[in-house]
Coordinates of C-alpha atoms (C1' of nucleotides) in Angstrom, one line a residue:
Chain A
M1 CA 0.0 0.0 0.0
E2 CA 1.7 3.2 1.1
S3 CA 5.3 2.9 1.6
S4 CA 6.3 6.5 2.1
G5 CA 6.3 6.6 5.9
D6 CA 8.2 3.4 6.6
K7 CA 11.6 3.7 5.1
P8 CA 14.1 1.2 6.4
T9 CA 16.9 2.5 8.6
N10 CA 20.1 1.5 6.9
N11 CA 21.8 3.8 9.4
P12 CA 25.2 2.5 10.5
H13 CA 24.9 4.7 13.6
P14 CA 21.8 3.5 15.4
E15 CA 22.1 6.1 18.1
Q16 CA 21.4 8.7 15.4
A17 CA 18.5 6.8 13.9
P18 CA 16.1 9.0 12.1
D19 CA 13.0 10.2 13.8
E20 CA 10.7 8.0 11.9
S21 CA 12.0 4.8 13.6
F22 CA 11.2 6.2 17.0
G23 CA 7.5 5.7 16.5
T24 CA 7.8 2.0 16.0
L25 CA 10.4 1.6 18.7
K26 CA 8.4 3.4 21.3
Y27 CA 5.4 1.4 20.3
Q28 CA 7.5 -1.7 20.9
L29 CA 8.7 -0.5 24.2
L30 CA 5.1 -0.1 25.4
G31 CA 5.2 -3.9 25.9
P32 CA 3.1 -6.8 24.9
S33 CA 0.1 -6.1 27.1
L34 CA -0.9 -2.8 25.4
T35 CA -4.3 -4.2 24.5
K36 CA -5.1 -5.1 28.1
A37 CA -8.0 -3.4 29.8
G38 CA -7.7 -0.3 31.9
Q39 CA -5.7 1.8 29.6
D40 CA -8.4 3.8 27.9
S41 CA -8.0 7.0 29.8
V42 CA -4.2 6.9 29.7
D43 CA -2.2 9.3 27.6
Q44 CA -0.2 6.7 25.7
Q45 CA 2.0 9.4 24.1
K46 CA 3.2 10.6 27.4
V47 CA 3.6 7.1 28.8
S48 CA 5.7 5.9 25.9
E49 CA 7.9 9.0 26.3
I50 CA 8.5 8.2 30.0
I51 CA 9.2 4.5 29.2
Y52 CA 11.5 5.5 26.4
N53 CA 13.5 7.9 28.6
A54 CA 13.6 5.5 31.5
S55 CA 14.9 2.7 29.3
K56 CA 17.2 4.6 27.0
G57 CA 20.8 3.4 27.0
S58 CA 20.2 0.1 28.8
K59 CA 21.2 -3.2 27.3
F60 CA 17.6 -4.2 27.1
F61 CA 16.8 -1.0 25.2
N62 CA 19.6 -1.6 22.8
H63 CA 18.3 -5.1 22.1
E64 CA 14.8 -3.8 21.6
Q65 CA 16.2 -1.2 19.2
D66 CA 18.0 -4.0 17.3
R67 CA 14.8 -6.0 17.0
D68 CA 12.9 -3.0 15.9
R69 CA 15.4 -2.3 13.2
N70 CA 15.3 -5.9 12.0
L71 CA 11.6 -5.9 11.9
T72 CA 11.5 -2.6 10.0
L73 CA 13.8 -4.2 7.4
K74 CA 11.7 -7.3 7.3
I75 CA 8.7 -5.2 6.7
E76 CA 10.5 -3.4 3.9
R77 CA 11.1 -6.8 2.2
I78 CA 7.4 -7.7 2.7
L79 CA 6.4 -4.5 1.0
K80 CA 8.7 -5.1 -1.9
E81 CA 7.4 -8.6 -2.3
K82 CA 3.8 -7.3 -2.1
E83 CA 4.6 -4.8 -4.8
R84 CA 5.9 -7.6 -7.0
L85 CA 2.9 -9.8 -6.4
D86 CA 0.6 -6.9 -7.3
R87 CA 2.0 -7.0 -10.8
L88 CA 1.5 -10.7 -11.1
D89 CA -1.6 -12.7 -12.1
L90 CA -2.8 -14.1 -8.8
S91 CA -6.0 -15.6 -9.9
S92 CA -5.0 -19.1 -9.0
E93 CA -4.0 -17.9 -5.5
L94 CA -7.3 -16.1 -5.3
R95 CA -9.2 -19.2 -6.3
R96 CA -7.3 -21.3 -3.8
A97 CA -8.1 -18.8 -1.0
D98 CA -11.7 -18.6 -1.8
E99 CA -12.0 -22.4 -1.9
Y100 CA -10.5 -22.6 1.5
L101 CA -12.8 -19.9 2.8
A102 CA -15.8 -21.8 1.4
E103 CA -14.5 -25.0 3.0
L104 CA -14.3 -23.2 6.4
E105 CA -17.7 -21.7 6.0
I106 CA -19.2 -25.2 5.6
S107 CA -17.5 -26.2 8.8
R108 CA -19.0 -23.3 10.8
D109 CA -20.6 -24.6 13.9
L110 CA -23.1 -22.3 15.7
S111 CA -24.6 -24.9 18.0
Q112 CA -22.2 -24.5 20.9
H113 CA -21.9 -21.9 23.7
V114 CA -18.3 -21.4 24.7
I115 CA -17.2 -19.0 27.4
H116 CA -13.9 -17.6 28.4
V117 CA -13.5 -16.6 32.0
D118 CA -10.7 -14.3 33.1
C119 CA -10.0 -13.1 36.6
D120 CA -9.6 -9.4 37.0
A121 CA -6.1 -8.4 37.9
F122 CA -5.9 -11.8 39.6
F123 CA -2.7 -11.6 41.7
A124 CA -3.4 -8.1 42.7
A125 CA -7.0 -9.0 43.6
V126 CA -5.9 -11.8 45.8
E127 CA -3.4 -9.6 47.6
E128 CA -6.2 -7.0 48.2
L129 CA -8.2 -9.7 49.9
D130 CA -5.5 -10.1 52.5
R131 CA -4.8 -6.4 52.8
P132 CA -8.0 -4.4 51.9
E133 CA -6.1 -1.1 52.4
L134 CA -4.3 -1.8 49.1
K135 CA -7.5 -1.4 47.2
T136 CA -7.2 2.4 47.5
V137 CA -3.6 2.7 46.2
P138 CA -1.9 1.9 43.0
M139 CA -0.3 -1.5 43.5
A140 CA 1.5 -4.2 41.5
V141 CA 2.7 -7.7 42.1
G142 CA 6.0 -9.1 41.0
K143 CA 9.7 -8.5 41.5
G144 CA 11.9 -7.4 38.6
V145 CA 9.0 -7.2 36.2
L146 CA 5.4 -6.8 37.2
T147 CA 3.2 -9.8 36.6
T148 CA 0.0 -7.8 37.3
C149 CA -1.2 -4.6 38.8
N150 CA -4.5 -3.2 40.0
Y151 CA -6.7 -0.9 38.1
L152 CA -5.6 2.2 40.0
A153 CA -2.0 1.5 38.9
R154 CA -3.2 1.1 35.3
K155 CA -4.4 4.7 35.3
F156 CA -0.7 5.7 35.4
G157 CA 0.1 3.5 32.3
V158 CA 1.6 0.8 34.5
R159 CA 1.2 -2.6 32.9
S160 CA 2.0 -6.3 33.4
G161 CA 5.4 -7.2 32.0
M162 CA 6.8 -3.8 32.8
A163 CA 10.1 -3.5 34.5
H164 CA 10.0 -2.5 38.1
F165 CA 11.9 0.7 37.7
V166 CA 10.0 1.9 34.7
A167 CA 6.7 1.4 36.6
K168 CA 8.1 3.5 39.5
R169 CA 9.0 6.2 37.0
L170 CA 5.4 6.3 35.8
C171 CA 4.0 6.0 39.3
P172 CA 6.4 6.8 42.1
Q173 CA 3.9 5.9 44.8
L174 CA 3.3 2.5 43.3
V175 CA 3.2 -0.2 46.0
L176 CA 5.1 -3.3 45.0
L177 CA 4.4 -6.7 46.4
P178 CA 6.4 -9.9 46.1
L179 CA 4.8 -12.9 44.4
N180 CA 3.0 -15.4 46.5
Y181 CA 2.2 -18.3 44.2
D182 CA 0.9 -20.7 46.8
K183 CA -1.8 -18.1 47.7
Y184 CA -2.8 -17.6 44.1
T185 CA -2.9 -21.3 43.4
A186 CA -5.1 -21.9 46.4
K187 CA -7.5 -19.2 45.3
A188 CA -7.5 -20.4 41.7
K189 CA -8.5 -23.8 43.0
E190 CA -11.6 -22.3 44.8
I191 CA -12.6 -20.6 41.6
R192 CA -12.1 -23.8 39.5
A193 CA -14.3 -25.7 41.9
I194 CA -17.2 -23.4 41.0
M195 CA -16.5 -23.5 37.3
A196 CA -16.6 -27.3 37.4
E197 CA -20.3 -27.1 38.4
Y198 CA -21.0 -25.4 35.0
D199 CA -18.7 -27.6 32.9
P200 CA -16.8 -30.4 34.6
L201 CA -14.7 -30.7 31.5
F202 CA -13.6 -27.0 31.6
E203 CA -10.2 -26.1 30.3
S204 CA -7.7 -24.1 32.4
A205 CA -5.8 -21.8 30.0
S206 CA -3.6 -20.4 32.8
I207 CA -3.8 -19.8 36.5
D208 CA -6.5 -17.2 36.1
E209 CA -8.2 -18.1 32.8
A210 CA -10.5 -20.9 31.7
Y211 CA -12.7 -21.9 28.8
L212 CA -16.0 -23.6 29.4
N213 CA -18.5 -25.2 27.1
I214 CA -21.8 -24.4 28.8
T215 CA -24.1 -25.8 26.1
S216 CA -25.2 -28.7 28.2
Y217 CA -25.7 -26.6 31.3
C218 CA -27.9 -24.2 29.3
D219 CA -30.0 -27.0 28.0
E220 CA -30.3 -28.9 31.3
N221 CA -31.3 -25.7 33.3
N222 CA -33.3 -24.1 30.5
L223 CA -31.2 -20.9 30.7
Q224 CA -29.7 -18.6 28.2
P225 CA -25.9 -18.4 28.0
D226 CA -25.7 -14.9 29.4
E227 CA -27.9 -15.9 32.3
V228 CA -25.7 -18.8 33.1
V229 CA -22.6 -16.6 33.0
E230 CA -24.3 -13.9 35.2
R231 CA -25.0 -16.7 37.7
M232 CA -21.6 -18.2 37.6
R233 CA -19.8 -14.8 38.0
A234 CA -22.0 -13.9 40.9
E235 CA -21.3 -17.3 42.6
I236 CA -17.6 -16.9 42.1
L237 CA -17.6 -13.3 43.5
E238 CA -19.7 -14.3 46.4
T239 CA -17.8 -17.4 47.5
T240 CA -14.3 -16.5 46.6
K241 CA -14.5 -12.7 46.7
V242 CA -12.7 -12.5 43.3
S243 CA -14.3 -10.7 40.4
V244 CA -14.1 -12.3 37.0
S245 CA -15.0 -11.2 33.5
A246 CA -16.3 -13.4 30.8
G247 CA -16.9 -13.6 27.1
I248 CA -19.6 -15.7 25.5
G249 CA -19.6 -16.8 21.9
A250 CA -19.9 -19.6 19.4
N251 CA -16.2 -20.7 19.9
A252 CA -13.1 -20.2 22.0
K253 CA -11.7 -17.4 19.8
I254 CA -14.8 -15.2 20.1
A255 CA -15.1 -16.0 23.8
K256 CA -11.6 -15.0 24.5
I257 CA -11.9 -11.7 22.6
A258 CA -15.2 -11.0 24.2
S259 CA -14.0 -11.5 27.7
N260 CA -11.8 -8.4 27.4
L261 CA -14.6 -6.1 26.2
N262 CA -16.3 -5.5 29.5
K263 CA -13.5 -5.8 31.9
P264 CA -13.4 -5.6 34.9
N265 CA -16.3 -7.5 36.4
G266 CA -18.3 -7.6 33.3
Q267 CA -19.3 -9.9 30.5
F268 CA -20.0 -9.7 26.8
Q269 CA -22.0 -11.9 24.5
L270 CA -21.7 -12.2 20.8
P271 CA -24.8 -14.0 19.5
N272 CA -24.3 -17.3 17.6
E273 CA -25.4 -15.7 14.3
R274 CA -23.2 -15.6 11.2
E275 CA -24.0 -12.0 10.3
A276 CA -23.4 -10.7 13.8
I277 CA -20.1 -12.6 13.9
M278 CA -19.0 -11.3 10.5
A279 CA -19.8 -7.7 11.5
F280 CA -18.0 -8.1 14.8
M281 CA -14.9 -9.4 13.2
R282 CA -14.9 -6.9 10.3
D283 CA -14.1 -4.0 12.7
L284 CA -12.0 -5.9 15.2
P285 CA -8.3 -4.9 15.2
V286 CA -6.2 -7.9 14.4
R287 CA -4.2 -7.4 17.5
K288 CA -7.2 -8.3 19.7
V289 CA -7.0 -11.8 18.4
N290 CA -5.2 -14.4 20.5
G291 CA -2.1 -15.3 18.6
I292 CA -1.4 -12.0 16.9
G293 CA 1.2 -10.0 18.8
R294 CA 3.3 -6.9 18.3
V295 CA 5.3 -8.3 15.4
F296 CA 2.6 -9.8 13.3
E297 CA 0.5 -6.8 14.0
R298 CA 3.1 -4.5 12.4
E299 CA 3.7 -6.8 9.5
L300 CA 0.0 -7.0 8.7
E301 CA -0.4 -3.3 9.2
S302 CA 2.3 -2.7 6.6
I303 CA 0.2 -4.3 3.9
G304 CA -3.0 -2.5 5.0
V305 CA -4.5 -5.1 7.3
K306 CA -5.5 -3.4 10.5
K307 CA -8.9 -5.0 11.1
C308 CA -9.9 -8.6 10.6
G309 CA -12.2 -7.3 7.8
D310 CA -9.1 -6.2 5.9
I311 CA -8.0 -9.8 5.6
F312 CA -10.5 -10.6 2.9
P313 CA -9.2 -8.2 0.2
N314 CA -5.7 -9.4 0.9
R315 CA -6.5 -13.1 0.9
A316 CA -4.5 -13.8 -2.3
F317 CA -1.3 -12.5 -0.9
L318 CA -1.2 -13.9 2.6
T319 CA 0.2 -17.3 1.9
K320 CA 3.1 -16.0 -0.2
L321 CA 3.9 -13.3 2.3
F322 CA 3.4 -15.1 5.6
G323 CA 3.1 -18.8 5.0
E324 CA 0.3 -21.3 4.7
K325 CA -0.4 -21.6 8.4
A326 CA -0.7 -17.9 8.8
F327 CA -3.1 -17.7 5.9
Q328 CA -5.3 -20.4 7.4
F329 CA -5.2 -18.7 10.7
L330 CA -6.1 -15.3 9.3
A331 CA -8.9 -16.9 7.2
Q332 CA -10.4 -18.2 10.4
C333 CA -10.1 -14.8 12.0
Y334 CA -11.9 -13.2 9.1
L335 CA -14.8 -15.6 9.4
G336 CA -14.8 -15.6 13.2
L337 CA -14.2 -19.3 13.5
G338 CA -12.5 -21.1 16.3
R339 CA -12.5 -24.3 18.2
T340 CA -15.6 -25.4 20.1
K341 CA -14.0 -28.4 21.7
I342 CA -13.1 -27.6 25.2
E343 CA -11.3 -30.2 27.2
P344 CA -9.3 -30.5 30.4
V345 CA -5.6 -29.6 30.0
E346 CA -4.7 -33.0 31.5
N347 CA -5.9 -34.5 28.2
H348 CA -3.3 -32.5 26.3
E349 CA -0.1 -34.2 25.5
R350 CA 2.9 -32.4 27.1
K351 CA 5.6 -31.6 24.6
S352 CA 8.4 -30.4 26.8
V353 CA 9.6 -29.8 30.3
S354 CA 12.0 -26.9 31.0
T355 CA 13.6 -24.7 33.6
E356 CA 15.5 -21.4 33.3
T357 CA 16.8 -18.7 35.6
T358 CA 18.0 -15.2 35.1
F359 CA 20.9 -13.8 37.1
H360 CA 23.5 -11.1 37.1
D361 CA 25.8 -11.2 34.1
I362 CA 28.2 -14.1 34.5
G363 CA 31.2 -14.8 32.4
D364 CA 33.2 -17.0 34.8
R365 CA 33.3 -20.5 33.4
E366 CA 33.1 -22.2 36.8
E367 CA 30.2 -20.0 37.9
L368 CA 28.4 -20.9 34.6
R369 CA 28.9 -24.6 35.3
A370 CA 27.5 -24.1 38.7
K371 CA 24.4 -22.5 37.1
L372 CA 24.2 -25.4 34.7
W373 CA 24.4 -27.9 37.5
W374 CA 21.7 -26.1 39.3
A375 CA 19.5 -26.1 36.2
A376 CA 20.1 -29.8 35.7
Q377 CA 18.9 -30.5 39.3
E378 CA 15.9 -28.3 38.8
L379 CA 15.0 -30.1 35.6
E380 CA 15.5 -33.5 37.2
K381 CA 12.9 -32.5 39.8
D382 CA 10.4 -31.3 37.2
L383 CA 10.9 -34.4 35.2
A384 CA 10.4 -36.6 38.2
R385 CA 7.2 -34.6 39.1
T386 CA 5.8 -34.9 35.6
Q387 CA 7.1 -38.4 35.1
F388 CA 9.0 -37.9 31.9
K389 CA 12.4 -38.5 30.4
G390 CA 13.6 -36.5 27.4
R391 CA 15.0 -37.8 24.2
T392 CA 16.1 -34.3 23.3
L393 CA 18.0 -31.9 25.5
A394 CA 18.3 -28.3 24.8
L395 CA 20.5 -25.6 26.4
K396 CA 19.2 -22.1 26.3
V397 CA 21.2 -19.1 27.1
K398 CA 20.6 -15.4 27.0
L399 CA 23.7 -13.3 26.5
H400 CA 24.3 -10.1 28.5
T401 CA 23.0 -8.3 25.4
F402 CA 19.6 -10.1 25.7
E403 CA 20.3 -12.1 22.6
V404 CA 18.9 -15.6 23.0
L405 CA 20.6 -18.8 21.7
T406 CA 19.6 -22.4 22.0
R407 CA 21.6 -25.6 21.3
Q408 CA 20.2 -29.0 21.4
T409 CA 21.4 -32.6 21.3
A410 CA 19.8 -36.0 21.1
P411 CA 21.2 -38.3 23.7
S412 CA 21.3 -41.9 22.7
R413 CA 18.7 -42.7 25.3
P414 CA 16.1 -40.7 27.2
V415 CA 17.6 -38.7 30.0
F416 CA 16.3 -37.5 33.3
L417 CA 18.9 -37.6 36.0
A418 CA 20.6 -34.3 36.8
K419 CA 23.9 -35.9 36.2
E420 CA 23.0 -37.0 32.7
L421 CA 21.4 -33.7 31.9
Y422 CA 24.5 -31.9 33.1
S423 CA 26.8 -34.2 31.2
F424 CA 25.0 -33.9 27.9
A425 CA 24.5 -30.1 28.3
L426 CA 28.1 -29.2 29.3
P427 CA 29.6 -29.8 25.8
M428 CA 27.0 -27.5 24.3
L429 CA 27.9 -24.8 26.8
A430 CA 31.6 -25.4 26.2
K431 CA 31.1 -25.0 22.5
L432 CA 29.3 -21.8 23.0
E433 CA 32.1 -20.5 25.1
K434 CA 34.5 -21.3 22.4
D435 CA 32.3 -19.8 19.6
I436 CA 31.6 -16.6 21.5
P437 CA 34.6 -14.8 22.8
N438 CA 34.1 -13.3 26.3
M439 CA 30.6 -14.9 26.6
K440 CA 28.6 -13.4 29.4
L441 CA 25.2 -14.8 30.2
R442 CA 22.2 -13.4 32.0
L443 CA 20.1 -16.5 31.7
L444 CA 20.6 -20.2 31.4
G445 CA 18.0 -22.9 31.0
L446 CA 17.5 -26.5 30.1
R447 CA 14.7 -28.2 28.3
C448 CA 13.7 -31.7 27.6
S449 CA 11.5 -32.5 24.6
N450 CA 10.7 -35.6 22.6
L451 CA 9.3 -36.9 25.9
V452 CA 9.0 -40.5 27.0
S453 CA 6.6 -41.1 29.8
T454 CA 7.8 -43.1 32.8
Q455 CA 4.2 -43.5 34.0
K456 CA 1.6 -46.2 34.0
V457 CA 3.5 -48.9 32.2
G458 CA 6.8 -49.6 34.0
I459 CA 9.9 -48.1 32.5
N460 CA 12.9 -49.6 34.1
F461 CA 15.9 -47.7 35.3
F462 CA 17.6 -47.9 31.9
G463 CA 14.7 -46.4 30.0
I464 CA 13.5 -49.6 28.5
A465 CA 9.8 -50.2 28.6
T466 CA 8.7 -53.2 30.7
Q467 CA 5.3 -54.8 30.8
P468 CA 3.5 -55.1 34.1
K469 CA 2.9 -58.7 33.2
P470 CA 5.2 -60.7 30.9
V471 CA 4.0 -60.4 27.4
T472 CA 5.2 -62.7 24.6
A473 CA 3.8 -60.9 21.6
P474 CA 4.8 -57.3 22.0
A475 CA 3.3 -56.3 18.6
S476 CA -0.2 -57.4 19.7
E477 CA -0.8 -54.6 22.2
P478 CA 0.7 -51.2 21.4
S479 CA 2.0 -49.7 24.6
P480 CA -0.2 -46.8 25.8
V481 CA 2.8 -45.4 27.7
S482 CA 3.8 -42.5 25.6
P483 CA 1.4 -40.0 24.0
S484 CA 2.8 -40.0 20.5
G485 CA 4.0 -43.6 20.4
V486 CA 7.6 -42.6 20.7
N487 CA 8.3 -45.8 22.5
A488 CA 7.4 -47.9 19.5
D489 CA 11.0 -48.6 18.7
H490 CA 11.8 -49.9 22.1
E491 CA 11.7 -53.6 21.8
I492 CA 9.9 -55.0 24.8
C493 CA 12.4 -57.6 26.0
A494 CA 12.9 -58.8 29.5
E495 CA 15.7 -61.1 28.8
E496 CA 18.6 -60.7 31.2
A497 CA 21.2 -60.8 28.5
F498 CA 19.6 -57.9 26.9
E499 CA 19.5 -55.9 30.1
A500 CA 23.1 -56.7 30.9
A501 CA 24.1 -55.4 27.4
A502 CA 22.0 -52.3 27.9
R503 CA 23.6 -51.7 31.3
Q504 CA 27.0 -52.0 29.8
E505 CA 26.2 -49.7 26.9
I506 CA 25.0 -47.1 29.3
Q507 CA 28.0 -47.4 31.5
D508 CA 30.2 -47.0 28.5
E509 CA 28.3 -43.9 27.6
M510 CA 28.5 -42.4 31.0
N511 CA 32.3 -42.9 30.9
D512 CA 32.4 -41.2 27.5
L513 CA 30.4 -38.3 28.8
E514 CA 32.6 -37.9 31.9
R515 CA 35.5 -37.6 29.5
L516 CA 33.6 -35.1 27.4
S517 CA 32.9 -33.0 30.5
Q518 CA 36.6 -32.6 30.9
E519 CA 36.9 -30.7 27.8
I520 CA 37.7 -27.7 29.9
P521 CA 40.3 -29.4 32.2
D522 CA 39.9 -27.3 35.3
V523 CA 36.1 -27.8 35.5
S524 CA 34.7 -28.5 38.9
V525 CA 31.1 -28.4 39.8
A526 CA 31.2 -30.3 43.0
R527 CA 30.7 -27.4 45.4
E528 CA 27.0 -26.8 44.8
P529 CA 24.7 -26.8 47.8
E530 CA 22.2 -29.5 48.7
G531 CA 24.9 -32.1 49.0
S532 CA 24.1 -33.8 45.7
A533 CA 27.1 -35.1 44.0
A534 CA 28.1 -33.5 40.8
P535 CA 30.0 -35.6 38.2
E536 CA 33.4 -36.3 39.5
V537 CA 36.5 -34.9 38.0
V538 CA 38.8 -37.5 36.5
E539 CA 42.4 -37.1 35.3
T540 CA 43.2 -35.0 32.3
P541 CA 42.6 -37.0 29.1
P542 CA 45.1 -37.3 26.2
M543 CA 45.3 -34.3 23.8
W544 CA 45.8 -33.8 20.1
D545 CA 46.7 -30.6 18.4
C546 CA 44.1 -29.1 16.2
P547 CA 45.4 -28.8 12.6
I548 CA 43.7 -25.5 12.1
C549 CA 44.2 -23.5 15.2
T550 CA 47.1 -25.7 16.4
R551 CA 45.9 -25.5 20.0
P552 CA 45.7 -28.8 22.0
Q553 CA 42.3 -30.4 22.1
I554 CA 40.9 -33.4 23.9
A555 CA 41.6 -36.6 21.9
D556 CA 38.0 -37.7 21.9
D557 CA 36.8 -38.3 18.4
R558 CA 33.5 -36.4 18.7
T559 CA 34.9 -33.5 20.7
F560 CA 37.9 -33.2 18.4
N561 CA 35.9 -33.3 15.2
E562 CA 33.5 -30.7 16.6
H563 CA 36.3 -28.5 17.4
V564 CA 37.9 -28.9 14.0
D565 CA 34.6 -28.2 12.3
F566 CA 34.3 -25.0 14.2
C567 CA 37.8 -23.9 13.3
L568 CA 37.1 -24.7 9.7
S569 CA 33.9 -22.7 9.7
R570 CA 35.7 -19.8 11.3
Q571 CA 38.2 -19.9 8.5
T572 CA 35.6 -20.0 5.9
I573 CA 33.9 -16.9 7.3
R574 CA 37.1 -15.0 7.3
E575 CA 37.7 -15.9 3.7
V576 CA 34.1 -15.0 2.8
A577 CA 34.3 -11.7 4.6
Q578 CA 37.3 -10.8 2.6
D579 CA 35.8 -11.3 -0.7
T580 CA 32.5 -9.4 -0.8
T581 CA 30.5 -11.4 -3.2
E582 CA 27.1 -13.0 -2.8
E583 CA 29.0 -15.9 -1.2
T584 CA 27.7 -14.5 2.1
S585 CA 24.4 -16.1 1.3
L586 CA 26.0 -19.4 2.3
I587 CA 26.0 -18.2 5.9
P588 CA 22.8 -19.1 7.7
H589 CA 20.3 -16.4 8.0
N590 CA 20.2 -14.9 11.5
S591 CA 23.4 -16.5 12.5
R592 CA 25.7 -14.4 14.6
K593 CA 28.3 -14.9 11.9
R594 CA 26.0 -13.1 9.5
K595 CA 25.5 -10.4 12.0
M596 CA 29.2 -10.0 12.4
L597 CA 29.4 -9.7 8.6
S598 CA 26.6 -7.3 8.2
Q599 CA 28.1 -5.1 10.9
A600 CA 31.3 -5.2 8.9
G601 CA 29.3 -3.9 6.0
V602 CA 29.2 -7.1 3.9
P603 CA 26.0 -7.0 1.9
E604 CA 23.3 -9.6 2.8
I605 CA 21.1 -11.6 0.6
D606 CA 17.9 -12.4 2.3
P607 CA 17.0 -16.1 2.0
K608 CA 13.4 -15.4 2.5
Q609 CA 13.3 -13.3 -0.6
K610 CA 14.6 -16.2 -2.5
R611 CA 12.0 -18.5 -1.0
L612 CA 9.3 -16.0 -2.0
F613 CA 10.6 -15.7 -5.4
F614 CA 11.0 -19.3 -6.3
Q615 CA 7.9 -20.5 -4.6
Chain B
dA1 C1' 13.8 -35.2 10.4
dC2 C1' 16.3 -32.2 13.0
dG3 C1' 18.4 -27.8 14.9
dG4 C1' 17.8 -23.1 15.7
dG5 C1' 15.5 -18.7 15.7
dA6 C1' 11.3 -16.0 16.3
dC7 C1' 7.0 -15.2 18.1
dC8 C1' 3.1 -15.6 21.3
dA9 C1' 0.5 -16.1 25.7
Chain C
dG1 C1' 17.7 -2.5 37.0
dT2 C1' 13.3 -5.9 32.1
dG3 C1' 10.6 -13.1 34.2
dA4 C1' 9.3 -18.3 33.5
dT5 C1' 7.3 -21.9 31.0
dG6 C1' 5.5 -24.1 27.2
dG7 C1' 3.7 -24.1 22.4
dT8 C1' 3.9 -23.3 17.3
dC9 C1' 5.8 -22.0 13.0
dC10 C1' 9.3 -21.3 9.7
dC11 C1' 13.7 -21.8 7.6
dG12 C1' 17.9 -24.2 6.3
dT13 C1' 20.3 -28.4 5.9

DNA sequence: ACGGGACCA
DNA sequence: GTGATGGTCCCGT
């Protein structure tokens, strides 16, 4: 559409970025919860000014600025691509889109009454129950960043997700309370007990949100949906003293949007009628839809999609610009469609278990290992609680610059013990330390995915599924143990010889790992609290000299090859950087190598453009 | 299929 | 002085 106002900033001096980029950056700094209720009477202009000035110069700010610049560039590419598509014959795309819309229309189900219930300023409300005097002052809950705040605080522009010191700048008299999760969990339980009366199969979306399908309740009690919701909200307020807001509609998407419209302590119903739904969506800003955040909002806005109604005239472009899934999602937004199936979260299959902690910047290798060991222990606890092992282990770090990196590995068997987690994660950390000179972290985390359940059907110590009763024909009864059947390739075999072999194999592997852990010879992690034993330190392993960098490396095949690979890739980059041809496109998009190059002024070729072009 | 980044709630 | 946890999608290889 119009591309005049959104020139990209190719400015090599970000601190002198032209004025036009301030708008988007300030908008970004307003945070993710801009659309939350209670902000209507706030002067957003003034608020963003204060936030901007409070944040300016911080590492967080610089990182946000980077992200904003990259997004602006990405949008520039989107616009270019849209221009190109405008000149093309898109009739087949158009037909495809219309066919999909027709298909969706056929699937429209207006027979269900779904509601979304959302507690008003939940954590703050619970705190106010204990200390009623807090009701009359602006107050927020959460250390570091605010998790929530009461409506008095929102009048000042204070919002959830906002940093402590920024909130204080906006509202110096703001009262800050520490988090008290146990209290909130207990209160949430009371509320859920009431919701269960209306739909025993209700779905908890978070600690203070839930979806219910009240169709049956309406029928059985001969009540209208809004009457049911009035009744439920009154019951919740009376017995738990917490006020909730609710949205009522034909599906979860509408209900979620609607629950925000009359907040706090209100409800909104959108009738189960196609015309009413279409009209409602037509004028609804896309950002109000669950799943469209700050970034996608800006991308859509750039091609002229501000409201869900704007999706239709752009339907032929969406797949090419944003991908098939995004197109399908947006098509459902346009039509006001969403899921009507509401079910308990326990029915959902868990995909990952993770832990992470933020701390002051740490560059010290031993301190980092201590943090890793701590994370490993935390993850072991969580895995034990949830009864899972992981076939994939990921290390997540956030650099002192707020840049986030993840590295993952697939251990040869499912892991869950802190010692295993640590051992498999350490080489990834060590590699990062090698790749990133002077690496300083502000966050470190571990995640297990590709989960294997250790529940129900016995899984013995070595991660091999065992049957409760001896079964001779394993193929006859597929094991229900793991949600996605990931256990299928585990032969069910109780023979002792097999077990002995497995035991030996695992022992060998642990030995290997302990050697791997010694990659940095002076590593020691044994001094952590809680008395649990960290992997022991063994003597220094044999060393070989790397043919590239000539420094001595551990003579373990895997370790050594990894190191050499890294050295080689480094060399390649140096060579590529020297000759400034399109060779740079060989370097992965978004890699820090590419960033290093782009900072050095080496031109980039955007792989996405290529994808769009050749699609 | 997998690893990694980005986004979202 | 800017959180924790978990899910999804997309891209490149």
